[in-house]
Every structure is written in C-alpha cells, then in structure tokens.
Amino acid sequence: MHSDIQEIVLSQDRIRERIAELGVQISEDYGDEPVLMIAVLRGAAIFIADLSRQVASPIELDFMAVSSYGSSTKSSGVVRIIKDLDEDIEGRHVLVVEDILDTGLTLKYLLKNLASRKPKSLEVCTLLSKEGKQRVPISCKYIGFDVPDEFVVGYGLDYAERYRNLPYIGILKPAVYAD
Ligand code: 5GP
C-alpha cells in the first residue's frame, strides 16, 4: 500500500469484479445498438478504459473536461466546460461515464447541456456514489459502489493531481492534506 494511504476502501479485485458486472448489464441493455460512451476527464479516464473493454455492444468513445475541485477537497459548484465533445450526439445513445457522484452539481450541469443536443438516450454510469450526499437529484442508471462520505483517491481520482494511478481506492492520511 502507498505510504500516504490510511485505508483501502475498494481493492483492485473488487473494482475489477464490479466493472465486469457493469459491463454485462450495459451489454444486455444496449444489445447490438451502438452507444457513445463519454468520459468526464480526468477522473473517469481510467474507469472508462476498463469499463469499455467489458462492454460487448458496439461502442465509440469521446471525452469532455469540466472544471472541478482544483486542489481543494470541497465542491465549488462552479462548472465550466474546458474541453467539449468531438462527436455530434444528436440521435445517438449516450452513456456518460463518471468517476464519482458527490453533490451531483457537476453531473446536473453536464446532463442538462448534453440533453439539449438531443441524444436518442442519455444515461449515466458512475463508479462511485457518495452515500446520503447528493444535493441535486440525478437519475443514475449504473452505480459501481456506494461509498461513505469521505474524500477518496486512486483509480483515476486525485488529490492535487496525484494518486490517480493507484490501482485501488483509498483514503489519504490526514497529514497529506497538511503538507
Ligand atoms: P460533484 O459536482 O458531484 O460534487 O463533484 C463531482 C466531482 O468532484 C468528481 O467528478 C470528482 O472530480 C470530484 N470529487 C468529488 N468527490 C471526490 C472525492 O472523494 N475524491 C476525489 N478525488 N474527487 C472527488
């Protein structure tokens, strides 16, 4: 385990198993219909790489970047599109792939924006959802895990751009924030 990590919340094996299950579910739901999977950078990049390889339906990938936390651990509620999609989504099945649903503010904004582009369908797959934390109601069809309301890192999630490459999800030691 990395020396900055206090506790592992989700092991590499549990993440792998759950993603395989999500892949089966998504494949069953879309069947042979093509689906455009959109990852919200940068946190969801690792998740979409693993998830997309477990989906049997014909898929395409696209990426969006929105402003997020910076190096702080509190949600600002301010969302700005930094990188927009390359693809036109009108009339297509769209599956937004997110790393973590916290207050839901980021996703709410994003879904409103994407819905205005008239996709055939618009669903969300989030790896993590913080228990009892959603400030705005979001309909999220696929959820990997419900996690306690603590700041987590690893498997794509960062603290000040670090720890994204940890293969598991964990909680940082408090001393790390003090640095
Ligand atoms: P929301 O708008 O739902 O509050 O926040 C969503 C975004 O905040 C996520 O996509 C992620 O970038 C960031 N975030 C929320 N909770 C956590 C957390 O526990 N750890 C990390 N590393 N990022 C988080």
mmCIF file of C-alpha atoms and ligand atoms in Angstrom:
data_model
loop_
_atom_site.group_PDB
_atom_site.id
_atom_site.type_symbol
_atom_site.label_atom_id
_atom_site.label_comp_id
_atom_site.label_asym_id
_atom_site.label_seq_id
_atom_site.Cartn_x
_atom_site.Cartn_y
_atom_site.Cartn_z
ATOM 1 C CA MET A 1 0.000 0.000 0.000
ATOM 2 C CA HIS A 2 1.166 3.575 -0.762
ATOM 3 C CA SER A 3 2.587 5.269 2.327
ATOM 4 C CA ASP A 4 0.161 8.234 2.017
ATOM 5 C CA ILE A 5 -2.887 5.956 2.177
ATOM 6 C CA GLN A 6 -4.586 5.366 5.510
ATOM 7 C CA GLU A 7 -7.084 2.758 4.416
ATOM 8 C CA ILE A 8 -8.120 0.895 1.280
ATOM 9 C CA VAL A 9 -11.857 1.321 0.671
ATOM 10 C CA LEU A 10 -12.109 -0.753 -2.524
ATOM 11 C CA SER A 11 -9.460 -3.233 -3.560
ATOM 12 C CA GLN A 12 -8.263 -3.755 -7.103
ATOM 13 C CA ASP A 13 -10.073 -7.111 -7.224
ATOM 14 C CA ARG A 14 -13.401 -5.709 -6.053
ATOM 15 C CA ILE A 15 -13.210 -2.907 -8.608
ATOM 16 C CA ARG A 16 -12.374 -5.377 -11.380
ATOM 17 C CA GLU A 17 -15.239 -7.706 -10.457
ATOM 18 C CA ARG A 18 -17.781 -4.907 -10.231
ATOM 19 C CA ILE A 19 -16.737 -3.437 -13.580
ATOM 20 C CA ALA A 20 -17.201 -6.839 -15.210
ATOM 21 C CA GLU A 21 -20.753 -6.928 -13.777
ATOM 22 C CA LEU A 22 -21.486 -3.419 -15.017
ATOM 23 C CA GLY A 23 -20.172 -4.433 -18.446
ATOM 24 C CA VAL A 24 -22.603 -7.339 -18.607
ATOM 25 C CA GLN A 25 -25.507 -5.132 -17.534
ATOM 26 C CA ILE A 26 -24.673 -2.431 -20.086
ATOM 27 C CA SER A 27 -24.198 -5.010 -22.865
ATOM 28 C CA GLU A 28 -27.594 -6.532 -22.085
ATOM 29 C CA ASP A 29 -29.302 -3.150 -22.039
ATOM 30 C CA TYR A 30 -27.902 -1.856 -25.324
ATOM 31 C CA GLY A 31 -27.562 -5.176 -27.158
ATOM 32 C CA ASP A 32 -26.431 -4.514 -30.732
ATOM 33 C CA GLU A 33 -27.294 -0.816 -30.596
ATOM 34 C CA PRO A 34 -24.249 1.444 -30.893
ATOM 35 C CA VAL A 35 -23.515 3.518 -27.813
ATOM 36 C CA LEU A 36 -21.286 6.547 -27.406
ATOM 37 C CA MET A 37 -19.530 6.378 -24.059
ATOM 38 C CA ILE A 38 -18.455 9.789 -22.810
ATOM 39 C CA ALA A 39 -15.947 10.111 -20.010
ATOM 40 C CA VAL A 40 -15.611 13.182 -17.922
ATOM 41 C CA LEU A 41 -11.909 13.921 -17.655
ATOM 42 C CA ARG A 42 -9.721 13.459 -15.950
ATOM 43 C CA GLY A 43 -11.039 11.298 -13.149
ATOM 44 C CA ALA A 44 -13.117 8.902 -15.292
ATOM 45 C CA ALA A 45 -10.353 8.141 -17.810
ATOM 46 C CA ILE A 46 -9.172 5.007 -16.060
ATOM 47 C CA PHE A 47 -12.692 3.790 -15.365
ATOM 48 C CA ILE A 48 -13.845 4.180 -18.990
ATOM 49 C CA ALA A 49 -10.737 2.363 -20.213
ATOM 50 C CA ASP A 50 -11.594 -0.677 -18.092
ATOM 51 C CA LEU A 51 -15.384 -0.453 -18.411
ATOM 52 C CA SER A 52 -15.444 -0.076 -22.201
ATOM 53 C CA ARG A 53 -13.443 -3.281 -22.543
ATOM 54 C CA GLN A 54 -16.163 -5.172 -20.673
ATOM 55 C CA VAL A 55 -18.962 -3.970 -22.961
ATOM 56 C CA ALA A 56 -19.897 -6.209 -25.884
ATOM 57 C CA SER A 57 -22.169 -3.685 -27.654
ATOM 58 C CA PRO A 58 -20.615 -1.576 -30.428
ATOM 59 C CA ILE A 59 -19.171 1.456 -28.677
ATOM 60 C CA GLU A 60 -17.432 4.691 -29.503
ATOM 61 C CA LEU A 61 -15.570 6.846 -27.023
ATOM 62 C CA ASP A 62 -15.487 10.591 -26.555
ATOM 63 C CA PHE A 63 -14.227 12.839 -23.799
ATOM 64 C CA MET A 64 -15.225 16.029 -22.052
ATOM 65 C CA ALA A 65 -13.396 18.049 -19.479
ATOM 66 C CA VAL A 66 -15.051 20.285 -16.940
ATOM 67 C CA SER A 67 -13.560 22.396 -14.207
ATOM 68 C CA SER A 68 -13.608 20.643 -10.856
ATOM 69 C CA TYR A 69 -12.013 20.799 -7.461
ATOM 70 C CA GLY A 70 -8.530 22.149 -8.181
ATOM 71 C CA SER A 71 -6.503 21.029 -5.216
ATOM 72 C CA SER A 72 -9.212 21.591 -2.625
ATOM 73 C CA THR A 73 -11.454 18.815 -1.285
ATOM 74 C CA LYS A 74 -14.751 20.772 -1.282
ATOM 75 C CA SER A 75 -17.132 21.118 -4.227
ATOM 76 C CA SER A 76 -17.249 24.651 -5.558
ATOM 77 C CA GLY A 77 -20.443 24.145 -7.551
ATOM 78 C CA VAL A 78 -18.803 26.048 -10.375
ATOM 79 C CA VAL A 79 -18.801 24.037 -13.585
ATOM 80 C CA ARG A 80 -17.172 25.099 -16.804
ATOM 81 C CA ILE A 81 -16.603 23.083 -19.976
ATOM 82 C CA ILE A 82 -12.894 23.106 -20.688
ATOM 83 C CA LYS A 83 -12.968 20.538 -23.467
ATOM 84 C CA ASP A 84 -16.139 19.778 -25.413
ATOM 85 C CA LEU A 85 -17.037 16.602 -27.296
ATOM 86 C CA ASP A 86 -15.622 15.930 -30.751
ATOM 87 C CA GLU A 87 -18.749 13.962 -31.700
ATOM 88 C CA ASP A 88 -22.238 15.168 -32.566
ATOM 89 C CA ILE A 89 -24.569 13.248 -30.223
ATOM 90 C CA GLU A 90 -27.932 14.005 -31.820
ATOM 91 C CA GLY A 91 -29.968 10.812 -32.259
ATOM 92 C CA ARG A 92 -27.370 8.609 -30.571
ATOM 93 C CA HIS A 93 -27.367 6.525 -27.411
ATOM 94 C CA VAL A 94 -25.111 8.337 -24.947
ATOM 95 C CA LEU A 95 -23.703 6.877 -21.759
ATOM 96 C CA VAL A 96 -21.885 9.347 -19.536
ATOM 97 C CA VAL A 97 -19.151 7.691 -17.505
ATOM 98 C CA GLU A 98 -18.276 9.428 -14.256
ATOM 99 C CA ASP A 99 -15.770 8.674 -11.546
ATOM 100 C CA ILE A 100 -17.737 9.859 -8.537
ATOM 101 C CA LEU A 101 -21.067 11.442 -7.764
ATOM 102 C CA ASP A 102 -20.692 13.753 -4.791
ATOM 103 C CA THR A 103 -23.030 16.765 -4.663
ATOM 104 C CA GLY A 104 -24.208 15.965 -8.186
ATOM 105 C CA LEU A 105 -23.676 19.556 -9.293
ATOM 106 C CA THR A 106 -21.157 18.701 -11.993
ATOM 107 C CA LEU A 107 -23.328 15.997 -13.493
ATOM 108 C CA LYS A 108 -26.519 18.004 -13.309
ATOM 109 C CA TYR A 109 -24.973 20.741 -15.368
ATOM 110 C CA LEU A 110 -23.461 18.281 -17.803
ATOM 111 C CA LEU A 111 -26.663 16.297 -18.339
ATOM 112 C CA LYS A 112 -28.659 19.448 -18.992
ATOM 113 C CA ASN A 113 -26.093 20.522 -21.520
ATOM 114 C CA LEU A 114 -25.990 17.111 -23.244
ATOM 115 C CA ALA A 115 -29.788 16.706 -23.248
ATOM 116 C CA SER A 116 -30.098 19.958 -25.206
ATOM 117 C CA ARG A 117 -28.136 18.298 -28.024
ATOM 118 C CA LYS A 118 -30.990 15.778 -28.485
ATOM 119 C CA PRO A 119 -29.402 12.363 -27.986
ATOM 120 C CA LYS A 120 -31.609 9.288 -28.572
ATOM 121 C CA SER A 121 -30.997 8.284 -24.954
ATOM 122 C CA LEU A 122 -28.884 9.669 -22.135
ATOM 123 C CA GLU A 123 -27.797 7.555 -19.170
ATOM 124 C CA VAL A 124 -25.116 7.750 -16.514
ATOM 125 C CA CYS A 125 -22.682 5.184 -15.186
ATOM 126 C CA THR A 126 -20.747 6.282 -12.128
ATOM 127 C CA LEU A 127 -18.125 4.158 -10.446
ATOM 128 C CA LEU A 128 -18.780 5.678 -7.023
ATOM 129 C CA SER A 129 -21.684 7.427 -5.385
ATOM 130 C CA LYS A 130 -21.319 9.083 -2.001
ATOM 131 C CA GLU A 131 -23.923 7.824 0.433
ATOM 132 C CA GLY A 132 -26.503 10.363 1.511
ATOM 133 C CA LYS A 133 -24.608 13.146 -0.160
ATOM 134 C CA GLN A 134 -26.407 14.002 -3.383
ATOM 135 C CA ARG A 135 -27.528 17.595 -3.190
ATOM 136 C CA VAL A 136 -29.339 17.553 -6.524
ATOM 137 C CA PRO A 137 -31.411 14.601 -7.734
ATOM 138 C CA ILE A 138 -29.690 12.748 -10.560
ATOM 139 C CA SER A 139 -31.011 9.680 -12.289
ATOM 140 C CA CYS A 140 -28.044 7.376 -12.493
ATOM 141 C CA LYS A 141 -28.773 4.017 -14.111
ATOM 142 C CA TYR A 142 -25.488 2.300 -13.309
ATOM 143 C CA ILE A 143 -23.667 2.684 -9.997
ATOM 144 C CA GLY A 144 -20.498 0.769 -9.193
ATOM 145 C CA PHE A 145 -20.348 1.295 -5.452
ATOM 146 C CA ASP A 146 -21.903 3.434 -2.763
ATOM 147 C CA VAL A 147 -19.085 4.824 -0.640
ATOM 148 C CA PRO A 148 -19.014 6.686 2.670
ATOM 149 C CA ASP A 149 -18.878 10.471 2.526
ATOM 150 C CA GLU A 150 -15.099 10.758 2.743
ATOM 151 C CA PHE A 151 -12.579 12.105 0.280
ATOM 152 C CA VAL A 152 -11.145 9.194 -1.669
ATOM 153 C CA VAL A 153 -8.283 8.862 -4.144
ATOM 154 C CA GLY A 154 -6.985 6.265 -6.566
ATOM 155 C CA TYR A 155 -8.265 4.516 -9.701
ATOM 156 C CA GLY A 156 -8.464 7.845 -11.540
ATOM 157 C CA LEU A 157 -9.347 10.027 -8.564
ATOM 158 C CA ASP A 158 -6.745 12.559 -7.485
ATOM 159 C CA TYR A 159 -5.711 14.838 -4.733
ATOM 160 C CA ALA A 160 -3.859 17.786 -6.298
ATOM 161 C CA GLU A 161 -3.383 15.645 -9.428
ATOM 162 C CA ARG A 162 -1.664 12.834 -7.539
ATOM 163 C CA TYR A 163 -2.686 9.235 -6.769
ATOM 164 C CA ARG A 164 -4.723 8.711 -9.968
ATOM 165 C CA ASN A 165 -2.565 5.694 -10.797
ATOM 166 C CA LEU A 166 -3.256 3.760 -7.600
ATOM 167 C CA PRO A 167 -4.981 0.507 -8.659
ATOM 168 C CA TYR A 168 -7.310 0.659 -5.624
ATOM 169 C CA ILE A 169 -9.464 3.364 -3.991
ATOM 170 C CA GLY A 170 -8.416 4.607 -0.595
ATOM 171 C CA ILE A 171 -8.497 7.341 1.987
ATOM 172 C CA LEU A 172 -5.475 9.600 2.442
ATOM 173 C CA LYS A 173 -3.715 10.062 5.751
ATOM 174 C CA PRO A 174 -4.713 13.445 7.247
ATOM 175 C CA ALA A 175 -1.060 14.508 7.303
ATOM 176 C CA VAL A 176 -1.062 14.583 3.475
ATOM 177 C CA TYR A 177 -3.545 17.487 3.452
ATOM 178 C CA ALA A 178 -1.412 19.421 5.889
ATOM 179 C CA ASP A 179 1.603 19.451 3.523
HETATM 180 P P1 5GP B 1 -19.894 16.944 -7.536
HETATM 181 O O1 5GP B 1 -20.167 18.036 -8.515
HETATM 182 O O2 5GP B 1 -20.780 15.731 -7.700
HETATM 183 O O3 5GP B 1 -19.882 17.444 -6.131
HETATM 184 O O4 5GP B 1 -18.390 16.508 -7.750
HETATM 185 C C1 5GP B 1 -18.009 15.682 -8.770
HETATM 186 C C2 5GP B 1 -16.530 15.771 -8.990
HETATM 187 O O5 5GP B 1 -15.829 16.177 -7.815
HETATM 188 C C3 5GP B 1 -15.975 14.408 -9.323
HETATM 189 O O6 5GP B 1 -16.055 14.145 -10.709
HETATM 190 C C4 5GP B 1 -14.557 14.498 -8.805
HETATM 191 O O7 5GP B 1 -13.739 15.098 -9.766
HETATM 192 C C5 5GP B 1 -14.667 15.416 -7.607
HETATM 193 N N1 5GP B 1 -14.799 14.660 -6.341
HETATM 194 C C6 5GP B 1 -15.903 14.539 -5.582
HETATM 195 N N2 5GP B 1 -15.683 13.758 -4.514
HETATM 196 C C7 5GP B 1 -14.401 13.377 -4.592
HETATM 197 C C8 5GP B 1 -13.562 12.531 -3.773
HETATM 198 O O8 5GP B 1 -13.933 11.955 -2.742
HETATM 199 N N3 5GP B 1 -12.289 12.361 -4.204
HETATM 200 C C9 5GP B 1 -11.798 12.961 -5.325
HETATM 201 N N4 5GP B 1 -10.530 12.716 -5.632
HETATM 202 N N5 5GP B 1 -12.552 13.762 -6.110
HETATM 203 C C10 5GP B 1 -13.833 13.960 -5.748
#
